[in-house]
Amino acid sequence: MKLCETCGNPVPDDVGVCPFCGGAQHAPPSRRVRNRVETVNLEAGLPTVEAGLERLQGELASARLRGVSVLRVIHGWGSSGRGGRLCDACRAFLERERQAGRVKAVLPGDGYSRMTVAARDLLARCPSLRTSERADALNPGITFVELR
């Protein structure tokens, strides 16, 4: 039960009009679904691995405070063609964060495709990722982090 916004009499929560005074009742504000995606570019400025990881830690903390649901981390793939040090270090760090329960999921970009169950699940939980799905698909230079 809630109180009528006009007369103050008790009315059921699901009633749109007060039975006592006929005053319109507004629905309670719905809980907003977290569906925000933000991108952080760690490879900008060609940082050292240590500087890149330090920035990643800060960006994760900041994104949590802003209510971001998925952080798209651009770490690059390296010039060797088989993964760079920053890429490897970021993915190892994020996997440790996942195992410790500090992030919900980690999905490397090279495994991000509608053909994978993990990507389909992430898209279902965060539909706003669909806007960049083609550009992000099978991209080894990025990693998706689903925050708690």
mmCIF file of N, CA and C in Angstrom:
data_model
loop_
_atom_site.group_PDB
_atom_site.id
_atom_site.type_symbol
_atom_site.label_atom_id
_atom_site.label_comp_id
_atom_site.label_asym_id
_atom_site.label_seq_id
_atom_site.Cartn_x
_atom_site.Cartn_y
_atom_site.Cartn_z
ATOM 1 N N MET A 1 0.838 -1.189 0.000
ATOM 2 C CA MET A 1 0.000 0.000 0.000
ATOM 3 C C MET A 1 0.882 1.252 0.000
ATOM 4 N N LYS A 2 0.398 2.240 -0.705
ATOM 5 C CA LYS A 2 1.052 3.544 -0.700
ATOM 6 C C LYS A 2 -0.002 4.587 -0.350
ATOM 7 N N LEU A 3 0.412 5.796 -0.126
ATOM 8 C CA LEU A 3 -0.530 6.868 0.184
ATOM 9 C C LEU A 3 -0.866 7.633 -1.082
ATOM 10 N N CYS A 4 -2.139 8.005 -1.215
ATOM 11 C CA CYS A 4 -2.581 8.792 -2.363
ATOM 12 C C CYS A 4 -1.803 10.102 -2.395
ATOM 13 N N GLU A 5 -1.386 10.485 -3.580
ATOM 14 C CA GLU A 5 -0.612 11.710 -3.738
ATOM 15 C C GLU A 5 -1.465 12.956 -3.538
ATOM 16 N N THR A 6 -2.801 12.806 -3.639
ATOM 17 C CA THR A 6 -3.699 13.950 -3.506
ATOM 18 C C THR A 6 -4.310 14.054 -2.113
ATOM 19 N N CYS A 7 -4.983 12.969 -1.668
ATOM 20 C CA CYS A 7 -5.724 13.036 -0.402
ATOM 21 C C CYS A 7 -5.017 12.371 0.774
ATOM 22 N N GLY A 8 -4.014 11.536 0.513
ATOM 23 C CA GLY A 8 -3.264 10.900 1.582
ATOM 24 C C GLY A 8 -3.846 9.604 2.102
ATOM 25 N N ASN A 9 -4.961 9.142 1.534
ATOM 26 C CA ASN A 9 -5.544 7.870 1.950
ATOM 27 C C ASN A 9 -4.716 6.713 1.402
ATOM 28 N N PRO A 10 -4.730 5.567 2.095
ATOM 29 C CA PRO A 10 -3.980 4.413 1.587
ATOM 30 C C PRO A 10 -4.649 3.822 0.344
ATOM 31 N N VAL A 11 -3.830 3.573 -0.690
ATOM 32 C CA VAL A 11 -4.322 2.957 -1.932
ATOM 33 C C VAL A 11 -3.364 1.836 -2.320
ATOM 34 N N PRO A 12 -3.867 0.787 -2.981
ATOM 35 C CA PRO A 12 -2.981 -0.294 -3.426
ATOM 36 C C PRO A 12 -1.903 0.229 -4.378
ATOM 37 N N ASP A 13 -0.749 -0.429 -4.364
ATOM 38 C CA ASP A 13 0.384 -0.004 -5.194
ATOM 39 C C ASP A 13 0.081 -0.022 -6.685
ATOM 40 N N ASP A 14 -0.774 -0.940 -7.125
ATOM 41 C CA ASP A 14 -1.011 -1.105 -8.560
ATOM 42 C C ASP A 14 -2.188 -0.288 -9.087
ATOM 43 N N VAL A 15 -2.758 0.604 -8.270
ATOM 44 C CA VAL A 15 -3.914 1.404 -8.674
ATOM 45 C C VAL A 15 -3.434 2.701 -9.309
ATOM 46 N N GLY A 16 -4.036 3.068 -10.450
ATOM 47 C CA GLY A 16 -3.669 4.295 -11.143
ATOM 48 C C GLY A 16 -4.503 5.490 -10.724
ATOM 49 N N VAL A 17 -5.694 5.232 -10.093
ATOM 50 C CA VAL A 17 -6.586 6.304 -9.658
ATOM 51 C C VAL A 17 -7.023 6.011 -8.227
ATOM 52 N N CYS A 18 -6.972 7.007 -7.372
ATOM 53 C CA CYS A 18 -7.370 6.838 -5.972
ATOM 54 C C CYS A 18 -8.877 6.580 -5.885
ATOM 55 N N PRO A 19 -9.315 5.518 -5.183
ATOM 56 C CA PRO A 19 -10.747 5.245 -5.062
ATOM 57 C C PRO A 19 -11.471 6.251 -4.158
ATOM 58 N N PHE A 20 -10.748 7.031 -3.375
ATOM 59 C CA PHE A 20 -11.369 7.988 -2.461
ATOM 60 C C PHE A 20 -11.599 9.345 -3.124
ATOM 61 N N CYS A 21 -10.566 9.887 -3.772
ATOM 62 C CA CYS A 21 -10.684 11.239 -4.326
ATOM 63 C C CYS A 21 -10.632 11.285 -5.852
ATOM 64 N N GLY A 22 -10.286 10.165 -6.484
ATOM 65 C CA GLY A 22 -10.196 10.132 -7.950
ATOM 66 C C GLY A 22 -8.907 10.723 -8.494
ATOM 67 N N GLY A 23 -7.977 11.037 -7.617
ATOM 68 C CA GLY A 23 -6.705 11.614 -8.052
ATOM 69 C C GLY A 23 -5.816 10.586 -8.745
ATOM 70 N N ALA A 24 -5.140 11.030 -9.801
ATOM 71 C CA ALA A 24 -4.239 10.146 -10.553
ATOM 72 C C ALA A 24 -3.024 9.803 -9.697
ATOM 73 N N GLN A 25 -2.607 8.558 -9.793
ATOM 74 C CA GLN A 25 -1.443 8.071 -9.055
ATOM 75 C C GLN A 25 -0.329 7.765 -10.054
ATOM 76 N N HIS A 26 0.849 8.234 -9.761
ATOM 77 C CA HIS A 26 1.986 7.972 -10.646
ATOM 78 C C HIS A 26 2.633 6.652 -10.267
ATOM 79 N N ALA A 27 3.089 5.949 -11.281
ATOM 80 C CA ALA A 27 3.780 4.682 -11.040
ATOM 81 C C ALA A 27 5.116 4.972 -10.371
ATOM 82 N N PRO A 28 5.555 4.081 -9.493
ATOM 83 C CA PRO A 28 6.866 4.293 -8.883
ATOM 84 C C PRO A 28 7.940 4.244 -9.963
ATOM 85 N N PRO A 29 9.021 4.975 -9.785
ATOM 86 C CA PRO A 29 10.078 4.952 -10.802
ATOM 87 C C PRO A 29 10.629 3.545 -10.966
ATOM 88 N N SER A 30 10.732 3.131 -12.215
ATOM 89 C CA SER A 30 11.243 1.783 -12.472
ATOM 90 C C SER A 30 12.747 1.764 -12.249
ATOM 91 N N ARG A 31 13.231 0.609 -11.872
ATOM 92 C CA ARG A 31 14.668 0.466 -11.694
ATOM 93 C C ARG A 31 15.312 0.478 -13.063
ATOM 94 N N ARG A 32 16.238 1.359 -13.234
ATOM 95 C CA ARG A 32 16.901 1.497 -14.522
ATOM 96 C C ARG A 32 17.888 0.360 -14.715
ATOM 97 N N VAL A 33 17.827 -0.262 -15.873
ATOM 98 C CA VAL A 33 18.730 -1.361 -16.179
ATOM 99 C C VAL A 33 20.093 -0.792 -16.545
ATOM 100 N N ARG A 34 21.124 -1.341 -15.943
ATOM 101 C CA ARG A 34 22.483 -0.920 -16.299
ATOM 102 C C ARG A 34 22.806 -1.473 -17.671
ATOM 103 N N ASN A 35 23.063 -0.609 -18.587
ATOM 104 C CA ASN A 35 23.337 -1.043 -19.950
ATOM 105 C C ASN A 35 24.350 -0.107 -20.594
ATOM 106 N N ARG A 36 25.168 0.538 -19.790
ATOM 107 C CA ARG A 36 26.134 1.495 -20.314
ATOM 108 C C ARG A 36 27.422 0.802 -20.705
ATOM 109 N N VAL A 37 27.896 1.169 -21.872
ATOM 110 C CA VAL A 37 29.176 0.667 -22.363
ATOM 111 C C VAL A 37 30.092 1.869 -22.543
ATOM 112 N N GLU A 38 31.290 1.774 -22.021
ATOM 113 C CA GLU A 38 32.285 2.818 -22.230
ATOM 114 C C GLU A 38 33.569 2.176 -22.729
ATOM 115 N N THR A 39 34.371 2.992 -23.386
ATOM 116 C CA THR A 39 35.622 2.516 -23.969
ATOM 117 C C THR A 39 36.793 3.251 -23.338
ATOM 118 N N VAL A 40 37.842 2.504 -23.047
ATOM 119 C CA VAL A 40 39.084 3.104 -22.573
ATOM 120 C C VAL A 40 40.196 2.627 -23.506
ATOM 121 N N ASN A 41 40.983 3.578 -24.007
ATOM 122 C CA ASN A 41 42.059 3.261 -24.939
ATOM 123 C C ASN A 41 43.387 3.284 -24.185
ATOM 124 N N LEU A 42 43.839 2.106 -23.774
ATOM 125 C CA LEU A 42 45.084 2.005 -23.010
ATOM 126 C C LEU A 42 46.322 2.144 -23.885
ATOM 127 N N GLU A 43 46.190 1.878 -25.175
ATOM 128 C CA GLU A 43 47.379 1.922 -26.030
ATOM 129 C C GLU A 43 47.727 3.337 -26.483
ATOM 130 N N ALA A 44 46.836 4.292 -26.254
ATOM 131 C CA ALA A 44 47.116 5.677 -26.644
ATOM 132 C C ALA A 44 48.350 6.173 -25.893
ATOM 133 N N GLY A 45 49.263 6.757 -26.613
ATOM 134 C CA GLY A 45 50.488 7.269 -26.006
ATOM 135 C C GLY A 45 51.561 6.222 -25.806
ATOM 136 N N LEU A 46 51.315 4.994 -26.239
ATOM 137 C CA LEU A 46 52.271 3.893 -26.146
ATOM 138 C C LEU A 46 52.862 3.752 -24.740
ATOM 139 N N PRO A 47 52.020 3.493 -23.735
ATOM 140 C CA PRO A 47 52.521 3.406 -22.363
ATOM 141 C C PRO A 47 53.324 2.137 -22.125
ATOM 142 N N THR A 48 54.080 2.134 -21.042
ATOM 143 C CA THR A 48 54.732 0.900 -20.612
ATOM 144 C C THR A 48 53.646 -0.032 -20.082
ATOM 145 N N VAL A 49 53.992 -1.291 -19.899
ATOM 146 C CA VAL A 49 53.025 -2.248 -19.358
ATOM 147 C C VAL A 49 52.564 -1.792 -17.973
ATOM 148 N N GLU A 50 53.498 -1.355 -17.148
ATOM 149 C CA GLU A 50 53.156 -0.927 -15.793
ATOM 150 C C GLU A 50 52.198 0.263 -15.816
ATOM 151 N N ALA A 51 52.483 1.245 -16.668
ATOM 152 C CA ALA A 51 51.615 2.422 -16.760
ATOM 153 C C ALA A 51 50.240 2.039 -17.305
ATOM 154 N N GLY A 52 50.207 1.134 -18.265
ATOM 155 C CA GLY A 52 48.935 0.678 -18.823
ATOM 156 C C GLY A 52 48.082 -0.039 -17.791
ATOM 157 N N LEU A 53 48.710 -0.902 -16.987
ATOM 158 C CA LEU A 53 47.966 -1.622 -15.947
ATOM 159 C C LEU A 53 47.484 -0.677 -14.849
ATOM 160 N N GLU A 54 48.299 0.301 -14.516
ATOM 161 C CA GLU A 54 47.889 1.280 -13.509
ATOM 162 C C GLU A 54 46.669 2.068 -13.998
ATOM 163 N N ARG A 55 46.707 2.452 -15.260
ATOM 164 C CA ARG A 55 45.561 3.178 -15.827
ATOM 165 C C ARG A 55 44.329 2.285 -15.872
ATOM 166 N N LEU A 56 44.507 1.014 -16.225
ATOM 167 C CA LEU A 56 43.383 0.078 -16.276
ATOM 168 C C LEU A 56 42.724 -0.046 -14.907
ATOM 169 N N GLN A 57 43.519 -0.158 -13.851
ATOM 170 C CA GLN A 57 42.962 -0.249 -12.497
ATOM 171 C C GLN A 57 42.132 0.988 -12.163
ATOM 172 N N GLY A 58 42.658 2.141 -12.503
ATOM 173 C CA GLY A 58 41.929 3.385 -12.248
ATOM 174 C C GLY A 58 40.646 3.483 -13.052
ATOM 175 N N GLU A 59 40.706 3.067 -14.307
ATOM 176 C CA GLU A 59 39.518 3.121 -15.167
ATOM 177 C C GLU A 59 38.439 2.158 -14.683
ATOM 178 N N LEU A 60 38.838 0.982 -14.196
ATOM 179 C CA LEU A 60 37.858 0.029 -13.662
ATOM 180 C C LEU A 60 37.144 0.623 -12.449
ATOM 181 N N ALA A 61 37.902 1.214 -11.543
ATOM 182 C CA ALA A 61 37.305 1.812 -10.341
ATOM 183 C C ALA A 61 36.375 2.962 -10.711
ATOM 184 N N SER A 62 36.811 3.795 -11.621
ATOM 185 C CA SER A 62 36.007 4.937 -12.043
ATOM 186 C C SER A 62 34.728 4.488 -12.758
ATOM 187 N N ALA A 63 34.841 3.479 -13.604
ATOM 188 C CA ALA A 63 33.673 2.976 -14.337
ATOM 189 C C ALA A 63 32.637 2.400 -13.380
ATOM 190 N N ARG A 64 33.090 1.717 -12.343
ATOM 191 C CA ARG A 64 32.151 1.178 -11.342
ATOM 192 C C ARG A 64 31.359 2.301 -10.689
ATOM 193 N N LEU A 65 32.051 3.375 -10.336
ATOM 194 C CA LEU A 65 31.394 4.507 -9.682
ATOM 195 C C LEU A 65 30.380 5.179 -10.601
ATOM 196 N N ARG A 66 30.631 5.165 -11.904
ATOM 197 C CA ARG A 66 29.720 5.793 -12.866
ATOM 198 C C ARG A 66 28.578 4.874 -13.284
ATOM 199 N N GLY A 67 28.559 3.637 -12.804
ATOM 200 C CA GLY A 67 27.476 2.719 -13.155
ATOM 201 C C GLY A 67 27.621 2.086 -14.524
ATOM 202 N N VAL A 68 28.837 2.008 -15.026
ATOM 203 C CA VAL A 68 29.088 1.381 -16.321
ATOM 204 C C VAL A 68 28.913 -0.122 -16.172
ATOM 205 N N SER A 69 28.264 -0.746 -17.153
ATOM 206 C CA SER A 69 28.084 -2.196 -17.066
ATOM 207 C C SER A 69 29.179 -2.947 -17.815
ATOM 208 N N VAL A 70 29.630 -2.418 -18.956
ATOM 209 C CA VAL A 70 30.691 -3.079 -19.725
ATOM 210 C C VAL A 70 31.732 -2.044 -20.118
ATOM 211 N N LEU A 71 32.979 -2.383 -19.878
ATOM 212 C CA LEU A 71 34.095 -1.539 -20.282
ATOM 213 C C LEU A 71 34.811 -2.232 -21.437
ATOM 214 N N ARG A 72 34.904 -1.525 -22.564
ATOM 215 C CA ARG A 72 35.627 -2.031 -23.732
ATOM 216 C C ARG A 72 37.051 -1.496 -23.611
ATOM 217 N N VAL A 73 37.999 -2.384 -23.382
ATOM 218 C CA VAL A 73 39.389 -1.992 -23.159
ATOM 219 C C VAL A 73 40.166 -2.191 -24.457
ATOM 220 N N ILE A 74 40.710 -1.099 -24.976
ATOM 221 C CA ILE A 74 41.560 -1.178 -26.169
ATOM 222 C C ILE A 74 43.001 -1.221 -25.682
ATOM 223 N N HIS A 75 43.641 -2.359 -25.881
ATOM 224 C CA HIS A 75 45.026 -2.514 -25.441
ATOM 225 C C HIS A 75 45.956 -2.759 -26.617
ATOM 226 N N GLY A 76 45.397 -2.919 -27.793
ATOM 227 C CA GLY A 76 46.206 -3.190 -28.973
ATOM 228 C C GLY A 76 46.640 -4.642 -29.022
ATOM 229 N N TRP A 77 47.212 -4.993 -30.135
ATOM 230 C CA TRP A 77 47.609 -6.378 -30.354
ATOM 231 C C TRP A 77 49.111 -6.515 -30.444
ATOM 232 N N GLY A 78 49.804 -5.428 -30.515
ATOM 233 C CA GLY A 78 51.264 -5.492 -30.612
ATOM 234 C C GLY A 78 51.711 -5.599 -32.057
ATOM 235 N N SER A 79 52.943 -5.266 -32.302
ATOM 236 C CA SER A 79 53.460 -5.265 -33.669
ATOM 237 C C SER A 79 54.022 -6.615 -34.091
ATOM 238 N N SER A 80 54.121 -7.554 -33.155
ATOM 239 C CA SER A 80 54.705 -8.854 -33.487
ATOM 240 C C SER A 80 53.732 -9.755 -34.240
ATOM 241 N N GLY A 81 52.438 -9.427 -34.174
ATOM 242 C CA GLY A 81 51.439 -10.262 -34.830
ATOM 243 C C GLY A 81 50.973 -11.426 -33.972
ATOM 244 N N ARG A 82 51.507 -11.565 -32.777
ATOM 245 C CA ARG A 82 51.080 -12.661 -31.901
ATOM 246 C C ARG A 82 50.724 -12.159 -30.503
ATOM 247 N N GLY A 83 50.406 -10.913 -30.407
ATOM 248 C CA GLY A 83 50.016 -10.350 -29.113
ATOM 249 C C GLY A 83 51.160 -9.593 -28.495
ATOM 250 N N GLY A 84 50.860 -8.416 -28.002
ATOM 251 C CA GLY A 84 51.889 -7.597 -27.382
ATOM 252 C C GLY A 84 51.918 -7.784 -25.882
ATOM 253 N N ARG A 85 52.916 -7.177 -25.261
ATOM 254 C CA ARG A 85 53.060 -7.308 -23.806
ATOM 255 C C ARG A 85 51.902 -6.660 -23.063
ATOM 256 N N LEU A 86 51.440 -5.491 -23.549
ATOM 257 C CA LEU A 86 50.328 -4.819 -22.878
ATOM 258 C C LEU A 86 49.056 -5.661 -22.979
ATOM 259 N N CYS A 87 48.807 -6.231 -24.135
ATOM 260 C CA CYS A 87 47.642 -7.104 -24.329
ATOM 261 C C CYS A 87 47.688 -8.278 -23.358
ATOM 262 N N ASP A 88 48.810 -8.967 -23.328
ATOM 263 C CA ASP A 88 48.951 -10.141 -22.455
ATOM 264 C C ASP A 88 48.803 -9.765 -20.982
ATOM 265 N N ALA A 89 49.428 -8.658 -20.587
ATOM 266 C CA ALA A 89 49.370 -8.237 -19.187
ATOM 267 C C ALA A 89 47.952 -7.822 -18.790
ATOM 268 N N CYS A 90 47.263 -7.102 -19.668
ATOM 269 C CA CYS A 90 45.884 -6.684 -19.372
ATOM 270 C C CYS A 90 44.971 -7.890 -19.220
ATOM 271 N N ARG A 91 45.087 -8.822 -20.130
ATOM 272 C CA ARG A 91 44.213 -10.000 -20.068
ATOM 273 C C ARG A 91 44.505 -10.850 -18.835
ATOM 274 N N ALA A 92 45.775 -10.983 -18.476
ATOM 275 C CA ALA A 92 46.117 -11.743 -17.268
ATOM 276 C C ALA A 92 45.575 -11.034 -16.022
ATOM 277 N N PHE A 93 45.734 -9.717 -15.967
ATOM 278 C CA PHE A 93 45.220 -8.947 -14.832
ATOM 279 C C PHE A 93 43.703 -9.070 -14.738
ATOM 280 N N LEU A 94 43.013 -8.923 -15.866
ATOM 281 C CA LEU A 94 41.550 -8.990 -15.862
ATOM 282 C C LEU A 94 41.054 -10.380 -15.480
ATOM 283 N N GLU A 95 41.768 -11.399 -15.888
ATOM 284 C CA GLU A 95 41.380 -12.759 -15.503
ATOM 285 C C GLU A 95 41.539 -12.952 -13.995
ATOM 286 N N ARG A 96 42.591 -12.399 -13.418
ATOM 287 C CA ARG A 96 42.750 -12.468 -11.954
ATOM 288 C C ARG A 96 41.622 -11.710 -11.250
ATOM 289 N N GLU A 97 41.224 -10.574 -11.817
ATOM 290 C CA GLU A 97 40.109 -9.807 -11.251
ATOM 291 C C GLU A 97 38.810 -10.613 -11.318
ATOM 292 N N ARG A 98 38.611 -11.337 -12.406
ATOM 293 C CA ARG A 98 37.414 -12.172 -12.546
ATOM 294 C C ARG A 98 37.430 -13.301 -11.527
ATOM 295 N N GLN A 99 38.569 -13.961 -11.400
ATOM 296 C CA GLN A 99 38.679 -15.070 -10.454
ATOM 297 C C GLN A 99 38.480 -14.606 -9.015
ATOM 298 N N ALA A 100 38.881 -13.384 -8.720
ATOM 299 C CA ALA A 100 38.714 -12.829 -7.376
ATOM 300 C C ALA A 100 37.298 -12.296 -7.149
ATOM 301 N N GLY A 101 36.480 -12.298 -8.196
ATOM 302 C CA GLY A 101 35.100 -11.847 -8.064
ATOM 303 C C GLY A 101 34.913 -10.347 -8.168
ATOM 304 N N ARG A 102 35.937 -9.629 -8.611
ATOM 305 C CA ARG A 102 35.826 -8.174 -8.709
ATOM 306 C C ARG A 102 35.235 -7.715 -10.032
ATOM 307 N N VAL A 103 35.253 -8.568 -11.049
ATOM 308 C CA VAL A 103 34.537 -8.308 -12.297
ATOM 309 C C VAL A 103 33.698 -9.538 -12.612
ATOM 310 N N LYS A 104 32.605 -9.309 -13.310
ATOM 311 C CA LYS A 104 31.662 -10.394 -13.583
ATOM 312 C C LYS A 104 32.155 -11.312 -14.698
ATOM 313 N N ALA A 105 32.662 -10.719 -15.773
ATOM 314 C CA ALA A 105 33.109 -11.524 -16.912
ATOM 315 C C ALA A 105 34.183 -10.779 -17.686
ATOM 316 N N VAL A 106 35.029 -11.544 -18.354
ATOM 317 C CA VAL A 106 36.069 -11.009 -19.231
ATOM 318 C C VAL A 106 35.962 -11.757 -20.546
ATOM 319 N N LEU A 107 35.858 -11.013 -21.648
ATOM 320 C CA LEU A 107 35.735 -11.636 -22.962
ATOM 321 C C LEU A 107 36.743 -11.001 -23.915
ATOM 322 N N PRO A 108 37.800 -11.733 -24.281
ATOM 323 C CA PRO A 108 38.755 -11.209 -25.258
ATOM 324 C C PRO A 108 38.064 -10.939 -26.591
ATOM 325 N N GLY A 109 38.473 -9.865 -27.246
ATOM 326 C CA GLY A 109 37.847 -9.480 -28.507
ATOM 327 C C GLY A 109 37.958 -10.529 -29.590
ATOM 328 N N ASP A 110 39.038 -11.327 -29.581
ATOM 329 C CA ASP A 110 39.168 -12.351 -30.613
ATOM 330 C C ASP A 110 38.171 -13.483 -30.410
ATOM 331 N N GLY A 111 37.488 -13.522 -29.264
ATOM 332 C CA GLY A 111 36.429 -14.498 -29.028
ATOM 333 C C GLY A 111 35.049 -13.870 -29.064
ATOM 334 N N TYR A 112 34.978 -12.606 -29.495
ATOM 335 C CA TYR A 112 33.710 -11.873 -29.520
ATOM 336 C C TYR A 112 33.083 -11.986 -30.899
ATOM 337 N N SER A 113 32.091 -12.835 -30.993
ATOM 338 C CA SER A 113 31.372 -13.066 -32.244
ATOM 339 C C SER A 113 30.043 -13.695 -31.888
ATOM 340 N N ARG A 114 29.041 -13.449 -32.681
ATOM 341 C CA ARG A 114 27.732 -14.071 -32.436
ATOM 342 C C ARG A 114 27.809 -15.588 -32.469
ATOM 343 N N MET A 115 28.899 -16.105 -32.969
ATOM 344 C CA MET A 115 29.061 -17.558 -33.057
ATOM 345 C C MET A 115 29.462 -18.163 -31.714
ATOM 346 N N THR A 116 29.883 -17.330 -30.749
ATOM 347 C CA THR A 116 30.299 -17.867 -29.454
ATOM 348 C C THR A 116 29.210 -17.640 -28.407
ATOM 349 N N VAL A 117 29.069 -18.601 -27.531
ATOM 350 C CA VAL A 117 28.064 -18.511 -26.467
ATOM 351 C C VAL A 117 28.362 -17.330 -25.549
ATOM 352 N N ALA A 118 29.629 -17.137 -25.209
ATOM 353 C CA ALA A 118 30.005 -16.053 -24.296
ATOM 354 C C ALA A 118 29.607 -14.690 -24.863
ATOM 355 N N ALA A 119 29.829 -14.482 -26.156
ATOM 356 C CA ALA A 119 29.469 -13.205 -26.775
ATOM 357 C C ALA A 119 27.956 -13.034 -26.839
ATOM 358 N N ARG A 120 27.243 -14.091 -27.182
ATOM 359 C CA ARG A 120 25.770 -13.996 -27.221
ATOM 360 C C ARG A 120 25.216 -13.676 -25.838
ATOM 361 N N ASP A 121 25.781 -14.297 -24.815
ATOM 362 C CA ASP A 121 25.334 -14.016 -23.447
ATOM 363 C C ASP A 121 25.606 -12.561 -23.066
ATOM 364 N N LEU A 122 26.788 -12.063 -23.421
ATOM 365 C CA LEU A 122 27.129 -10.677 -23.109
ATOM 366 C C LEU A 122 26.211 -9.714 -23.856
ATOM 367 N N LEU A 123 25.924 -9.997 -25.119
ATOM 368 C CA LEU A 123 25.007 -9.158 -25.895
ATOM 369 C C LEU A 123 23.603 -9.176 -25.302
ATOM 370 N N ALA A 124 23.185 -10.309 -24.772
ATOM 371 C CA ALA A 124 21.857 -10.395 -24.151
ATOM 372 C C ALA A 124 21.800 -9.557 -22.874
ATOM 373 N N ARG A 125 22.889 -9.549 -22.109
ATOM 374 C CA ARG A 125 22.914 -8.779 -20.864
ATOM 375 C C ARG A 125 23.151 -7.293 -21.104
ATOM 376 N N CYS A 126 23.792 -6.966 -22.222
ATOM 377 C CA CYS A 126 24.120 -5.569 -22.519
ATOM 378 C C CYS A 126 23.841 -5.280 -23.996
ATOM 379 N N PRO A 127 22.570 -5.097 -24.363
ATOM 380 C CA PRO A 127 22.198 -4.918 -25.766
ATOM 381 C C PRO A 127 22.836 -3.713 -26.448
ATOM 382 N N SER A 128 23.271 -2.713 -25.703
ATOM 383 C CA SER A 128 23.868 -1.547 -26.358
ATOM 384 C C SER A 128 25.195 -1.886 -27.039
ATOM 385 N N LEU A 129 25.753 -3.054 -26.764
ATOM 386 C CA LEU A 129 26.964 -3.484 -27.476
ATOM 387 C C LEU A 129 26.686 -3.745 -28.956
ATOM 388 N N ARG A 130 25.439 -3.957 -29.307
ATOM 389 C CA ARG A 130 25.094 -4.260 -30.700
ATOM 390 C C ARG A 130 25.457 -3.123 -31.650
ATOM 391 N N THR A 131 25.527 -1.897 -31.151
ATOM 392 C CA THR A 131 25.814 -0.764 -32.027
ATOM 393 C C THR A 131 27.218 -0.825 -32.627
ATOM 394 N N SER A 132 28.124 -1.522 -31.975
ATOM 395 C CA SER A 132 29.500 -1.610 -32.483
ATOM 396 C C SER A 132 29.913 -3.057 -32.733
ATOM 397 N N GLU A 133 28.931 -3.923 -32.848
ATOM 398 C CA GLU A 133 29.226 -5.356 -32.933
ATOM 399 C C GLU A 133 30.132 -5.707 -34.111
ATOM 400 N N ARG A 134 29.888 -5.118 -35.264
ATOM 401 C CA ARG A 134 30.712 -5.455 -36.438
ATOM 402 C C ARG A 134 32.156 -5.012 -36.276
ATOM 403 N N ALA A 135 32.353 -3.826 -35.755
ATOM 404 C CA ALA A 135 33.720 -3.316 -35.587
ATOM 405 C C ALA A 135 34.479 -4.085 -34.511
ATOM 406 N N ASP A 136 33.762 -4.565 -33.506
ATOM 407 C CA ASP A 136 34.407 -5.242 -32.386
ATOM 408 C C ASP A 136 34.632 -6.730 -32.617
ATOM 409 N N ALA A 137 33.871 -7.329 -33.515
ATOM 410 C CA ALA A 137 33.906 -8.786 -33.688
ATOM 411 C C ALA A 137 35.301 -9.277 -34.066
ATOM 412 N N LEU A 138 35.731 -10.303 -33.360
ATOM 413 C CA LEU A 138 36.998 -10.990 -33.627
ATOM 414 C C LEU A 138 38.198 -10.045 -33.634
ATOM 415 N N ASN A 139 38.160 -9.019 -32.793
ATOM 416 C CA ASN A 139 39.229 -8.030 -32.721
ATOM 417 C C ASN A 139 40.168 -8.386 -31.562
ATOM 418 N N PRO A 140 41.369 -8.862 -31.855
ATOM 419 C CA PRO A 140 42.284 -9.268 -30.784
ATOM 420 C C PRO A 140 42.874 -8.103 -29.995
ATOM 421 N N GLY A 141 42.672 -6.883 -30.446
ATOM 422 C CA GLY A 141 43.231 -5.722 -29.765
ATOM 423 C C GLY A 141 42.336 -5.134 -28.689
ATOM 424 N N ILE A 142 41.200 -5.796 -28.416
ATOM 425 C CA ILE A 142 40.301 -5.304 -27.378
ATOM 426 C C ILE A 142 39.896 -6.440 -26.445
ATOM 427 N N THR A 143 39.413 -6.073 -25.278
ATOM 428 C CA THR A 143 38.860 -7.031 -24.319
ATOM 429 C C THR A 143 37.657 -6.372 -23.664
ATOM 430 N N PHE A 144 36.576 -7.121 -23.526
ATOM 431 C CA PHE A 144 35.371 -6.633 -22.864
ATOM 432 C C PHE A 144 35.398 -7.069 -21.406
ATOM 433 N N VAL A 145 35.051 -6.142 -20.518
ATOM 434 C CA VAL A 145 35.012 -6.427 -19.088
ATOM 435 C C VAL A 145 33.614 -6.080 -18.591
ATOM 436 N N GLU A 146 32.890 -7.082 -18.112
ATOM 437 C CA GLU A 146 31.571 -6.831 -17.534
ATOM 438 C C GLU A 146 31.764 -6.603 -16.041
ATOM 439 N N LEU A 147 31.352 -5.430 -15.591
ATOM 440 C CA LEU A 147 31.561 -5.039 -14.200
ATOM 441 C C LEU A 147 30.428 -5.526 -13.311
ATOM 442 N N ARG A 148 30.725 -5.659 -12.050
ATOM 443 C CA ARG A 148 29.704 -6.051 -11.056
ATOM 444 C C ARG A 148 29.005 -4.824 -10.547
#
